[in-house]
CSV table of C-alpha atoms in Angstrom, one decimal:
chain,number,residue,atom,x,y,z
A,23,MET,CA,40.6,48.2,-24.2
A,24,ILE,CA,40.3,46.1,-21.0
A,25,THR,CA,36.9,45.3,-19.9
A,26,LEU,CA,35.5,43.4,-16.9
A,27,ARG,CA,33.8,40.8,-19.3
A,28,GLY,CA,37.0,40.3,-21.3
A,29,LYS,CA,39.0,39.8,-18.1
A,30,LEU,CA,36.5,37.2,-16.6
A,31,LYS,CA,36.5,35.5,-20.1
A,32,LYS,CA,40.3,35.2,-20.1
A,33,ASP,CA,40.5,34.0,-16.4
A,34,PRO,CA,37.6,31.6,-15.8
A,35,ASP,CA,38.9,30.7,-12.3
A,36,VAL,CA,38.3,34.3,-11.2
A,37,SER,CA,34.7,34.3,-12.3
A,38,ASN,CA,34.0,30.8,-11.1
A,39,SER,CA,35.4,31.2,-7.5
A,40,LYS,CA,33.7,34.7,-7.2
A,41,SER,CA,30.2,33.2,-8.1
A,42,GLN,CA,30.8,30.2,-5.9
A,43,ASN,CA,31.8,32.2,-2.8
A,44,ILE,CA,29.2,34.9,-3.1
A,45,PRO,CA,26.5,33.6,-5.2
A,46,SER,CA,23.9,36.3,-4.2
A,47,LYS,CA,26.1,39.3,-5.0
A,48,ARG,CA,24.8,41.2,-8.0
A,49,VAL,CA,27.1,42.8,-10.5
A,50,SER,CA,26.6,46.6,-10.2
A,51,ILE,CA,24.6,47.8,-13.2
A,52,ARG,CA,25.7,51.4,-12.1
A,53,ASP,CA,29.3,50.4,-12.5
A,54,LYS,CA,28.8,48.9,-15.8
A,55,LEU,CA,26.9,52.0,-17.1
A,56,LEU,CA,29.6,54.2,-15.6
A,57,ILE,CA,32.4,52.8,-17.6
A,58,LYS,CA,31.0,54.1,-20.7
A,59,GLU,CA,29.4,57.4,-19.4
A,60,ALA,CA,32.4,58.5,-17.5
A,61,GLN,CA,34.6,58.2,-20.6
A,62,GLU,CA,31.9,60.0,-22.7
A,63,MET,CA,31.5,62.8,-20.1
A,64,GLU,CA,35.3,63.5,-20.3
A,65,GLN,CA,35.4,63.6,-23.9
A,66,THR,CA,32.4,66.0,-24.2
A,67,LEU,CA,33.3,68.3,-21.2
A,68,PRO,CA,32.4,72.0,-21.7
A,69,MET,CA,35.4,74.3,-21.8
A,70,THR,CA,34.5,75.7,-18.3
A,71,CYS,CA,34.4,72.4,-16.6
A,72,GLN,CA,37.0,69.9,-15.1
A,73,VAL,CA,36.4,66.6,-13.6
A,74,THR,CA,38.5,64.9,-10.8
A,75,PHE,CA,38.2,61.3,-9.8
A,76,ASN,CA,39.1,61.2,-6.2
A,77,ASP,CA,39.7,57.5,-6.5
A,78,PRO,CA,40.4,56.2,-10.0
A,79,HIS,CA,38.7,52.9,-9.1
A,80,CYS,CA,35.4,54.8,-8.0
A,81,LEU,CA,33.5,56.1,-11.1
A,82,TYR,CA,30.6,56.8,-8.9
A,83,GLU,CA,32.3,59.6,-6.9
A,84,PHE,CA,33.9,62.6,-8.4
A,85,THR,CA,34.4,66.4,-8.2
A,86,LEU,CA,33.4,68.8,-10.9
A,87,LEU,CA,35.1,72.3,-11.1
A,88,ILE,CA,33.2,74.9,-13.1
A,89,ILE,CA,35.0,78.1,-14.0
A,90,PRO,CA,32.3,80.3,-15.7
A,91,ASP,CA,33.7,82.3,-18.6
A,92,GLU,CA,30.8,84.7,-18.7
A,93,GLY,CA,27.9,86.1,-16.7
A,94,TYR,CA,27.7,87.1,-13.1
A,95,TRP,CA,30.0,84.3,-11.7
A,96,CYS,CA,32.7,84.7,-14.4
A,97,GLY,CA,36.0,83.6,-13.2
A,98,GLY,CA,34.9,81.9,-9.9
A,99,HIS,CA,35.9,78.4,-9.0
A,100,PHE,CA,32.9,76.4,-8.1
A,101,TYR,CA,33.3,72.8,-6.8
A,102,PHE,CA,30.5,70.2,-7.0
A,103,GLN,CA,30.6,66.8,-5.4
A,104,ILE,CA,28.8,64.2,-7.5
A,105,ASN,CA,27.8,60.9,-6.1
A,106,VAL,CA,26.1,58.3,-8.2
A,107,PRO,CA,23.8,56.0,-6.1
A,108,GLU,CA,23.9,52.3,-6.5
A,109,GLU,CA,20.3,52.4,-8.1
A,110,TYR,CA,21.6,54.6,-11.0
A,111,ASN,CA,20.3,54.9,-13.7
A,112,MET,CA,16.8,54.5,-12.2
A,113,ILE,CA,17.5,57.3,-10.0
A,114,PRO,CA,19.6,60.5,-10.6
A,115,PRO,CA,23.1,61.3,-9.3
A,116,ARG,CA,23.2,63.4,-6.1
A,117,VAL,CA,25.0,66.7,-6.4
A,118,LYS,CA,26.2,69.1,-3.6
A,119,CYS,CA,27.8,72.5,-4.3
A,120,LEU,CA,31.0,72.6,-2.2
A,121,THR,CA,31.7,76.3,-2.8
A,122,LYS,CA,29.6,78.9,-1.1
A,123,LEU,CA,27.9,81.1,-3.5
A,124,TRP,CA,25.1,83.6,-4.0
A,125,HIS,CA,23.0,82.1,-6.7
A,126,PRO,CA,19.1,81.8,-7.2
A,127,ASN,CA,19.2,78.0,-7.9
A,128,ILE,CA,21.9,76.9,-5.5
A,129,SER,CA,21.4,77.5,-1.7
A,130,GLU,CA,24.2,78.8,0.4
A,131,GLU,CA,24.3,75.2,2.1
A,132,GLY,CA,25.0,73.7,-1.3
A,133,ASP,CA,21.7,72.2,-2.4
A,134,VAL,CA,21.3,72.5,-6.2
A,135,CYS,CA,18.0,73.0,-8.0
A,136,LEU,CA,18.3,71.7,-11.5
A,137,SER,CA,15.3,69.9,-13.1
A,138,ILE,CA,17.0,66.8,-14.4
A,139,LEU,CA,18.3,66.1,-10.8
A,140,ARG,CA,14.7,65.7,-9.5
A,141,GLN,CA,13.9,62.2,-9.0
A,142,ASN,CA,10.1,62.4,-8.9
A,143,SER,CA,8.7,65.0,-11.2
A,144,VAL,CA,5.4,65.2,-12.9
A,145,ASP,CA,6.1,67.5,-15.6
A,146,GLY,CA,8.5,65.1,-17.6
A,147,MET,CA,11.5,67.6,-17.0
A,148,GLY,CA,13.0,65.5,-14.2
A,149,TRP,CA,15.4,62.5,-14.3
A,150,ALA,CA,15.0,59.9,-16.9
A,151,PRO,CA,17.2,56.6,-17.3
A,152,THR,CA,18.0,58.0,-20.7
A,153,ARG,CA,20.0,60.7,-19.3
A,154,LYS,CA,23.7,60.5,-18.7
A,155,LEU,CA,26.5,62.0,-16.7
A,156,LYS,CA,27.4,64.3,-19.5
A,157,ASP,CA,23.9,65.8,-19.3
A,158,VAL,CA,24.3,66.4,-15.6
A,159,VAL,CA,27.6,68.1,-16.1
A,160,TRP,CA,26.1,70.3,-19.0
A,161,GLY,CA,23.1,71.3,-16.9
A,162,LEU,CA,25.3,72.2,-13.9
A,163,SER,CA,27.5,74.3,-16.0
A,164,SER,CA,24.5,76.0,-17.7
A,165,LEU,CA,23.0,77.1,-14.2
A,166,PHE,CA,25.7,79.9,-14.5
A,167,THR,CA,24.3,80.9,-18.0
A,168,ASP,CA,21.4,79.6,-20.0
A,169,LEU,CA,19.6,77.8,-17.1
A,170,LEU,CA,19.9,80.4,-14.6
A,171,ASN,CA,16.4,80.8,-13.4
A,172,PHE,CA,15.0,83.5,-11.1
A,173,ASP,CA,11.4,82.6,-11.3
A,174,ASP,CA,11.6,79.4,-9.2
A,175,PRO,CA,14.3,80.1,-6.9
A,176,LEU,CA,15.9,77.8,-4.1
A,177,ASN,CA,17.7,80.9,-2.7
A,178,ARG,CA,14.6,83.4,-2.5
A,179,GLU,CA,16.7,86.2,-1.1
A,180,ALA,CA,19.1,86.0,-4.1
A,181,ALA,CA,16.1,86.1,-6.5
A,182,ASP,CA,14.3,88.9,-4.7
A,183,LEU,CA,17.5,91.0,-4.5
A,184,PHE,CA,17.9,90.5,-8.2
A,185,SER,CA,14.4,91.7,-9.2
A,186,LYS,CA,14.8,94.8,-6.8
A,187,ASP,CA,18.3,95.8,-7.7
A,188,LYS,CA,20.3,94.0,-10.5
A,189,GLU,CA,23.4,96.0,-9.7
A,190,LEU,CA,23.4,95.3,-5.9
A,191,PHE,CA,22.7,91.6,-6.9
A,192,GLY,CA,26.0,91.7,-9.0
A,193,ILE,CA,28.0,93.2,-6.2
A,194,LYS,CA,26.8,90.6,-3.7
A,195,VAL,CA,27.7,87.8,-6.2
A,196,LYS,CA,31.2,89.3,-6.6
A,197,GLU,CA,31.7,89.6,-2.8
A,198,TYR,CA,31.0,85.9,-2.4
A,199,LEU,CA,33.1,85.1,-5.3
A,200,ILE,CA,36.1,87.1,-3.9
A,201,GLN,CA,35.6,85.5,-0.4
A,202,PHE,CA,34.7,81.8,-1.3
A,203,ALA,CA,35.4,81.0,-4.9
A,204,LYS,CA,38.8,82.5,-5.9
A,205,ARG,CA,40.5,79.0,-6.3
B,14,MET,CA,11.2,58.0,-65.1
B,15,GLY,CA,9.2,55.8,-67.5
B,16,ASP,CA,6.6,58.4,-67.9
B,17,ILE,CA,9.0,61.3,-68.7
B,18,GLU,CA,10.5,59.1,-71.3
B,19,GLN,CA,7.1,58.2,-72.8
B,20,ASP,CA,6.0,61.9,-72.7
B,21,ASN,CA,9.1,62.9,-74.6
B,22,SER,CA,8.8,60.3,-77.2
B,23,GLU,CA,5.2,60.8,-77.8
B,24,ARG,CA,5.8,64.6,-78.1
B,25,ALA,CA,8.7,63.9,-80.4
B,26,ASP,CA,6.5,61.5,-82.5
B,27,GLY,CA,3.9,64.4,-82.8
B,28,GLU,CA,6.4,66.9,-83.9
B,29,ASN,CA,8.7,64.8,-85.8
B,30,ASN,CA,8.3,61.1,-86.6
B,31,LYS,CA,11.8,60.1,-86.9
B,32,ALA,CA,13.1,62.0,-83.8
B,33,ASP,CA,15.7,60.0,-81.8
B,34,LYS,CA,15.0,59.2,-78.2
B,35,LEU,CA,17.1,61.2,-75.8
B,36,PHE,CA,18.2,57.9,-73.9
B,37,THR,CA,17.4,54.4,-73.6
B,38,LEU,CA,17.4,52.5,-70.3
B,39,LYS,CA,19.3,49.3,-70.9
B,40,LYS,CA,19.9,48.1,-67.3
B,41,TRP,CA,18.9,49.0,-63.8
B,42,ASN,CA,19.8,47.8,-60.5
B,43,ALA,CA,17.3,47.9,-57.6
B,44,VAL,CA,18.9,48.7,-54.2
B,45,ALA,CA,16.9,48.1,-51.0
B,46,MET,CA,17.5,49.0,-47.4
B,47,TRP,CA,16.0,47.7,-44.2
B,48,SER,CA,15.8,48.5,-40.6
B,49,TRP,CA,13.8,47.4,-37.5
B,50,ASP,CA,10.5,49.0,-37.5
B,51,VAL,CA,11.2,50.7,-34.3
B,52,GLU,CA,12.6,54.2,-33.4
B,53,CYS,CA,15.8,52.7,-32.4
B,54,ASP,CA,17.4,49.4,-31.8
B,55,THR,CA,19.3,50.2,-28.7
B,56,CYS,CA,17.5,50.1,-25.3
B,57,ALA,CA,17.9,53.8,-24.1
B,58,ILE,CA,17.7,52.6,-20.5
B,59,CYS,CA,20.6,49.9,-20.4
B,60,ARG,CA,22.2,50.9,-23.8
B,61,VAL,CA,22.3,47.2,-25.0
B,62,GLN,CA,20.6,46.2,-28.2
B,63,VAL,CA,16.9,45.2,-27.7
B,64,MET,CA,17.4,42.1,-29.4
B,65,ASP,CA,19.9,41.0,-27.0
B,66,ALA,CA,19.3,40.4,-23.1
B,67,CYS,CA,19.5,43.6,-21.2
B,68,LEU,CA,22.4,44.4,-19.1
B,69,ARG,CA,20.8,43.3,-15.9
B,70,CYS,CA,20.0,39.8,-17.3
B,71,GLN,CA,23.3,39.6,-18.7
B,72,ALA,CA,24.9,40.5,-15.4
B,73,GLU,CA,22.8,38.0,-13.5
B,74,SER,CA,24.8,35.4,-15.4
B,75,LYS,CA,22.0,33.9,-17.2
B,76,LYS,CA,24.4,31.8,-19.4
B,77,ASP,CA,21.5,29.6,-20.5
B,78,PHE,CA,20.1,30.2,-24.0
B,79,TYR,CA,16.5,29.8,-22.8
B,80,GLU,CA,16.9,32.1,-19.8
B,81,LYS,CA,18.2,34.9,-22.2
B,82,GLN,CA,15.1,34.3,-24.3
B,83,ASP,CA,13.2,35.5,-21.3
B,84,CYS,CA,14.3,39.0,-21.7
B,85,VAL,CA,11.9,40.2,-24.2
B,86,VAL,CA,11.1,43.7,-25.9
B,87,VAL,CA,8.3,46.0,-25.1
B,88,TRP,CA,6.9,48.6,-27.5
B,89,GLY,CA,5.0,51.5,-26.2
B,90,GLU,CA,2.1,53.1,-27.9
B,91,CYS,CA,4.7,55.9,-28.8
B,92,ASN,CA,6.6,53.2,-30.8
B,93,HIS,CA,9.6,53.6,-28.6
B,94,SER,CA,11.1,50.2,-27.4
B,95,PHE,CA,13.0,49.0,-24.4
B,96,HIS,CA,13.8,45.8,-22.6
B,97,TYR,CA,10.9,44.8,-20.6
B,98,CYS,CA,13.0,44.3,-17.7
B,99,CYS,CA,14.3,47.9,-17.8
B,100,MET,CA,11.1,49.5,-18.5
B,101,SER,CA,9.1,47.6,-15.7
B,102,LEU,CA,11.8,49.0,-13.3
B,103,TRP,CA,11.3,52.5,-14.4
B,104,VAL,CA,7.5,52.8,-14.8
B,105,LYS,CA,7.5,51.9,-11.0
B,106,GLN,CA,8.5,55.4,-10.3
B,107,ASN,CA,7.4,57.4,-13.4
B,108,ASN,CA,4.8,55.9,-15.7
B,109,ARG,CA,6.2,57.9,-18.8
B,110,CYS,CA,8.4,57.0,-21.8
B,111,PRO,CA,11.7,58.2,-20.8
B,112,LEU,CA,12.4,59.2,-24.5
B,113,CYS,CA,9.3,61.2,-25.4
B,114,GLN,CA,7.7,61.6,-21.9
B,115,GLN,CA,4.3,60.5,-23.1
B,116,GLU,CA,2.2,58.5,-20.7
B,117,TRP,CA,3.5,54.9,-21.0
B,118,SER,CA,1.1,52.1,-22.2
B,119,ILE,CA,2.2,48.9,-24.0
B,120,GLN,CA,1.5,48.3,-27.6
B,121,ARG,CA,3.0,44.9,-27.8
B,122,MET,CA,5.7,42.6,-26.3
B,123,GLY,CA,7.8,39.8,-27.8
B,124,LYS,CA,11.0,39.5,-29.8
């Protein structure tokens, strides 16, 4: 396997010139962590998920496609943009849903309500540096199944409709799906 | 093991004086295992062995042996261990053990 450390060891001139020219530049902890985490994420990807790195040299920016195989959103194509900030893993990745959908925990603007993505939480359910990219992917895919939560909604209208009329809720989800999430 | 054997022989002696022993232990090898007295030996924050310098200290090109010695291990009351460097960054925003979510308080520090 080609690693940065191995490469620097083999080519001492590179590491020397770098540290001389820009002595204050820190090596990104995030990038070091992501080398392992991105690989692990791809190896443990749920059946319903696909990951695309827009730039193979940037492990901190990628798109996640979820195609749920059960539940209200079954068969839809839902795209998520995931950005891992420089301060990772002290702070969580930032997630935006690119596909418009009708979901109690995802707003129509694409904001996602998932406990492990919360930076500051007092209940111990939020982000922790022990979590990894694969946990984020599994969490997002579970929002369409196990983690679907109508009690603490981001899209209140969606949750209200569900409690009033489940059939109508299902119809509205399908309408959005056909209009925005076919491919 | 010894007790059982003794019990058997005593009972056998009582019942029949010339009863043969079921078996005799002629040789035995003791096998021991050891591990660090902590929940895990990898820092769950930077994923480097706690006995090595943390990812940050390694990245900041602390090539000197004594500089690396500065990167110590910290144990919480919950008995989870991390690099002191890693944990001090985390507790700034959330004073809980990231592994068990208990309130973080330091039990001891060192190597």
